[in-house]
Each structure stands twice: as structure tokens, then as C-alpha cells.
XYZ file of C-alpha atoms in Angstrom:
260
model
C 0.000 0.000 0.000
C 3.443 2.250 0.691
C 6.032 1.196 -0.816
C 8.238 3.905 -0.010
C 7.820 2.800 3.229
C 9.571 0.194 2.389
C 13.348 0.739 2.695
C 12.805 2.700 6.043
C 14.036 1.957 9.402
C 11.373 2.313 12.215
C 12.228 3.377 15.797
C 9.027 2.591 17.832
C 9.250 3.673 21.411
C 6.864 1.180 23.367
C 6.346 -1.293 20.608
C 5.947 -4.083 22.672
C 2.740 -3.712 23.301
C -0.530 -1.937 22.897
C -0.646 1.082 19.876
C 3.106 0.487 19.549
C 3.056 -2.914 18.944
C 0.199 -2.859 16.385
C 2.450 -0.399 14.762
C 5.422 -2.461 14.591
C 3.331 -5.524 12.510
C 1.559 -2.721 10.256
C 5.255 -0.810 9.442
C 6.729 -4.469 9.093
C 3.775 -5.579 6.656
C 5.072 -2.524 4.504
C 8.493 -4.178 4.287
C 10.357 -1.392 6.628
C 12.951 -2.476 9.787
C 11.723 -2.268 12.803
C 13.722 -1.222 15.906
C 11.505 -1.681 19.046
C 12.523 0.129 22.374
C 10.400 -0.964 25.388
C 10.851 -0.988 28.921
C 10.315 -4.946 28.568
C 13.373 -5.845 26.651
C 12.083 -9.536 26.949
C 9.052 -8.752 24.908
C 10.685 -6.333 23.266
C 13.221 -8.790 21.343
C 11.063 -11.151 21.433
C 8.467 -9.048 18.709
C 11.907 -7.991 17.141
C 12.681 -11.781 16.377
C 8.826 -12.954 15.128
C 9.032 -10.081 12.877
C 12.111 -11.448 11.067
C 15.564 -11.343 11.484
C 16.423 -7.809 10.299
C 14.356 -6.158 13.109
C 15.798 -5.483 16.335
C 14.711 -5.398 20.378
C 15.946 -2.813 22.926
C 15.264 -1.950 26.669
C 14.641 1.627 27.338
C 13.093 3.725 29.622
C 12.078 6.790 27.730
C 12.201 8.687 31.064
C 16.036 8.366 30.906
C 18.131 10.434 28.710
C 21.044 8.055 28.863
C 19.280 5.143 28.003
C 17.370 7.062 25.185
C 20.793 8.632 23.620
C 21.985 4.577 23.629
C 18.952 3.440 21.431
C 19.467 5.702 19.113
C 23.241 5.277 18.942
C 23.060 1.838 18.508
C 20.073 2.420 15.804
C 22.638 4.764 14.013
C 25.492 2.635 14.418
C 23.809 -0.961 13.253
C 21.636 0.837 10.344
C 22.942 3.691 9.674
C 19.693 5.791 9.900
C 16.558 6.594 11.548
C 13.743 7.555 9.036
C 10.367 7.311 11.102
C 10.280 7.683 14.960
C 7.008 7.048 16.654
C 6.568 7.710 20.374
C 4.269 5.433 22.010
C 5.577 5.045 25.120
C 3.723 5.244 27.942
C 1.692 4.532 31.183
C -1.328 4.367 32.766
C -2.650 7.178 34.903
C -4.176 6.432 38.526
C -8.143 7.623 38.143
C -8.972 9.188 41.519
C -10.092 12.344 43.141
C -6.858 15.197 42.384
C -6.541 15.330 46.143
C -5.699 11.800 46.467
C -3.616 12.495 43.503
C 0.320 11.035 44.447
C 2.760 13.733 42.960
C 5.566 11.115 42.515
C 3.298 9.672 40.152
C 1.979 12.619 38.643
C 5.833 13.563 37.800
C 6.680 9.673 36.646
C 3.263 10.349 33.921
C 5.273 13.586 32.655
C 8.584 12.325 32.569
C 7.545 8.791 30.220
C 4.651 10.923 28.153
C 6.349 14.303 27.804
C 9.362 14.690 28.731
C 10.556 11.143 27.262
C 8.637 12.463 23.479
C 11.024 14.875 23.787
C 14.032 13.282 24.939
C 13.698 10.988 22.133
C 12.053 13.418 19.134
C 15.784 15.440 19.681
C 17.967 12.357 19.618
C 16.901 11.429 16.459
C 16.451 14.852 14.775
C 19.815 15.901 15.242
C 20.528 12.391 12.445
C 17.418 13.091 10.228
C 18.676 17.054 10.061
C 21.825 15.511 8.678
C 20.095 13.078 6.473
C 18.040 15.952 4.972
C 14.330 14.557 6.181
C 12.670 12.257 8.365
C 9.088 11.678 10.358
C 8.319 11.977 13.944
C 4.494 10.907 14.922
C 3.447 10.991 18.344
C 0.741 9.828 20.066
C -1.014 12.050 21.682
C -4.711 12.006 23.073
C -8.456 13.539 22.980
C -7.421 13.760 26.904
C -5.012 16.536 25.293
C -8.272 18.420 23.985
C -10.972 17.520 25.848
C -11.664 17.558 29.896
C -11.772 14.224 31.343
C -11.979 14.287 35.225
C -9.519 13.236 37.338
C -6.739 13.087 34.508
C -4.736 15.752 35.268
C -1.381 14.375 34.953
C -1.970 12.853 31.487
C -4.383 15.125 29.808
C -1.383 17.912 30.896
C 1.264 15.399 28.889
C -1.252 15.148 26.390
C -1.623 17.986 25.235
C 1.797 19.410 26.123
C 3.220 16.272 23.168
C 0.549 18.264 20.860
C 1.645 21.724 21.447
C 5.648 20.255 21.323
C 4.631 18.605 17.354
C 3.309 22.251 16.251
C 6.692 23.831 17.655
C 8.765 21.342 16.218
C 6.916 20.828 12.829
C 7.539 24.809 12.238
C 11.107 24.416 13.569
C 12.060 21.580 11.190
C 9.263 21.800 7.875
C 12.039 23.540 5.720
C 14.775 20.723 7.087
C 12.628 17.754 5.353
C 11.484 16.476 8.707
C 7.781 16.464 9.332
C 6.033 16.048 12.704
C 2.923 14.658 13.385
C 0.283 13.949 16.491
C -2.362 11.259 16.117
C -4.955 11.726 19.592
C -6.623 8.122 19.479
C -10.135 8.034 21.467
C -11.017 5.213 23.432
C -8.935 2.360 21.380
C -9.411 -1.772 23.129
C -5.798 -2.157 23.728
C -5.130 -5.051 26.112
C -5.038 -2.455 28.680
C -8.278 -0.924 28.164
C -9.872 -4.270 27.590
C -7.950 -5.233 31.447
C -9.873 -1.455 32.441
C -13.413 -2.966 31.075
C -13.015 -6.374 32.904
C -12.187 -4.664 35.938
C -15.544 -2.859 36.172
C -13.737 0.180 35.793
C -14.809 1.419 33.055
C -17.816 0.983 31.351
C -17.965 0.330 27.515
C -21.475 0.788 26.241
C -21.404 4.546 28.032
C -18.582 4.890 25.623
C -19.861 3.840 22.599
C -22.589 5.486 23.244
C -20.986 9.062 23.603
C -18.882 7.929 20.367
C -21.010 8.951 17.359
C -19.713 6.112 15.375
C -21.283 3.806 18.059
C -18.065 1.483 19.143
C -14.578 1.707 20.310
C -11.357 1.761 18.246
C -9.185 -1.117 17.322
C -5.138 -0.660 17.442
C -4.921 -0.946 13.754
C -7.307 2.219 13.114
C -3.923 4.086 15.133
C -1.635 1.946 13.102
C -3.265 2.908 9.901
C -3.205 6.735 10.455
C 0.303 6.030 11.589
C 1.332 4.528 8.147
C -0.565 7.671 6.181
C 0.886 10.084 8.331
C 4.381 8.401 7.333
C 3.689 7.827 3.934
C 4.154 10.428 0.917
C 0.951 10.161 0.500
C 0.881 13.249 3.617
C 4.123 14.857 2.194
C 2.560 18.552 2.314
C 1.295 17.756 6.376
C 2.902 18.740 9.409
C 2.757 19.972 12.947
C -1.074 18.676 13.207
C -2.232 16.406 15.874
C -5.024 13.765 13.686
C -7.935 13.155 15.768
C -8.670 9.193 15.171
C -11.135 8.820 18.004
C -14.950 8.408 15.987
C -15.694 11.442 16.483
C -15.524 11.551 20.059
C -14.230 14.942 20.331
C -16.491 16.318 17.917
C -19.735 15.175 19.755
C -21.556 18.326 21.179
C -24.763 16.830 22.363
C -26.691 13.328 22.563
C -29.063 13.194 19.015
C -31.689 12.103 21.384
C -31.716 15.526 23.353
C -33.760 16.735 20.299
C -36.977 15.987 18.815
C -36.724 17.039 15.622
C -39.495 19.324 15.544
């Protein structure tokens, strides 16, 4: 479907599970390497290695800078390039009243969402300003645009990762490197399915308030993920992609009306 996706290498922060992982098997179905960096370096190499033998596994905490300036040496020095990075990294955030909010891990949400985009968006631009052009796509989230209580610490990382792709896709447009946001809605990851089972969150409220009546799968991220990389969205940067059903454009329940 992209060919010139083809001879690319992939860095996919959090690829070993989740929105990263379903990226990793839709950039690998285009033919591209795949370099997955995950806190689980188990799973991590172990994806690397089903995928095929020129695809590679790496721990990293994205909340480290020393551990993020390794991956992408060692990316550098065993390919010789990094072409697409995608930032999935990430964790969960503790749903609860703000004052029984923890601040160590309101600061651990910012470091891994935020701080670690960024962390990891400037190791690798400072290769693809050499090599003339490159693609950073974040994820960020409709918690980034939208109020959703109690989720302080991760609607703030949110939508700080979509205000950080506008800077840095008008910083680097006329360099050849574009940089794009995708803010997925409610998406059945494992996680979110774990959330569901848990009682935690119910799902038909959800697909109710979604006006395409159901929740996302990981490939609907993957797939805007592939466009966004493709040539195919050559002329688009610093945007954050809304791929949520229209959650975030829902202003009132259809019912609320009559219709006389």
C-alpha cells in the first residue's frame, strides 16, 4: 500500500505492546525495519525476532536520557539511519479524586509521556537534520483536547506532546522532517480491555458518547500512523489527527432533540 515505506528503518518507542506494537506488525507488513525500544526488553526482542531477522529489540526507559541517547546510537550505528520515529511510550494514569492524587506519580506520567517524546524526538532529529528529512508521529490524546476528570497528569502530557509537534513541525518543515500527532479516542488495547473487565470502566457509556457507536481497534492508530508516514501526507505537518470516531467532535446526545 506504501512502498516507499519500504526501505525505512522504524524506531518505535513502546512497541511491545498496545498502539506500539500494532504499529510495529503494520510498518513491518510494509516491508520497513523495525527497531523496538520498550521498557520490557524480553518482549521487546522477542516481537523484534517474530518479525524477522532484520528487526531489532531494545530496553529503554524513555524517562532516561542516557538510556534514550543509547537506542538511538546503537540504531545509528547498526543501520545507519533513523527515518520514522514514533513515540508510544507510555503509562497508565491512577483515576482518583486530584486530592488523592500522588505527585511522585503525577511527575513519573510527565517524565515517560512528555518529557521522554522529547528526549527521544531530539535524539533522532539531530541524524534526520543531517540526512536531509525524516518523520516523527506521536501519540497524543483527545485527553489533550478535551476535559476528562480526574486526569490531570496525562491530559497535561497530552496535550503538552501536541503543542511540542506544532513547535517542532515549524522548527524543522524547511529541514525535510515532518512532525505529526495522532490523539486516538477510546482504542481496546489489552489495557483498556484489562480497564473494562475490571468494572472500571464501562464500555457501552462509551460507545454510546462515540457517534460512530463502538470503540477503536489498534490498527485504526496503526493505519493513520502509516498515512501520516507515507508520501501520500508529504505537504502535512505539525497537526495532531484526531482518530477517536468522532468523540471529540460530539456536542450533544441526538436524542436531546426531537426534531421538531
Amino acid at each position: 500500500m506504501y512502498p516507499e515505506l519500504k526501505p525505512y528503518v522504524v524506531l518505535i518507542t513502546g512497541g511491545a505492546s498496545g498502539l506500539g506494537l500494532a504499529a510495529a506488525h503494520g510498518f513491518a507488513k510494509e516491508g520497513a525495519t523495525i527497531v523496538i525500544a520498550d521498557l520490557q526488553e524480553v518482549a521487546a526482542k522477542s516481537i523484534a525476532q517474530q518479525l524477522g531477522s532484520q528487526h531489532l529489540g531494545l530496553a529503554c526507559d524513555v524517562a532516561d536520557e542516557a538510556q534514550v541517547n543509547h537506542v538511538v546510537e546503537t540504531v545509528i550505528k547498526k543501520y545507519g539511519r533513523v527515518d520514522v520515529l514514533i513515540n508510544c511510550a507510555g503509562i497508565a494514569d491512577r483515576v482518583k479524586p486530584t486530592v488523592e492524587q500522588d505527585m511522585m506519580h503525577f511527575r513519573r506520567l510527565l517524565d515517560i509521556h512528555l518529557t521522554g517524546t522529547y528526549m527521544m524526538t531530539k535524539a533522532c532529529a539531530v541524524h534526520m537534520l543531517k540526512q536531509g528529512k525524516g518523520n516523527v508521529i506521536n501519540i497524543s490524546s483527545i485527553a489533550g483536547v478535551i476535559g476528562l476528570t480526574y486526569r490531570n497528569a496525562y491530559s497535561a502530557a497530552k496535550a503538552g506532546i501536541s503543542m511540542i509537534t506544532r513547535t517542532l513541525g515549524c522548527e524543522w518543515g524547511a529541514a525535510g522532517i515532518r512532525v505529526n500527532a495522532i490523539a486516538p479516542g477510546y482504542i481496546l488495547t489489552p489495557l483498556v480491555q484489562a480497564v473494562i473487565d475490571e468494572g472500571l470502566l464501562d464500555k457501552s457509556i462509551v460507545e454510546r458518547r462515540t457517534p460512530m457507536g463502538h470503540m477503536g481497534e489498534p490498527s485504526n492508530i496503526a493505519d493513520a500512523m502509516l498515512f501520516l508516514a507515507s508520501d501520500q501526507a508529504a505537504f502535512i505537518t505539525g497537526v495532531t489527527l484526531p482518530v477517536d470516531g468522532g468523540y471529540t467532535s460530539w456536542g450533544a446526545p441526538s436524542d436531546a432533540f426531537t426534531g421538531d
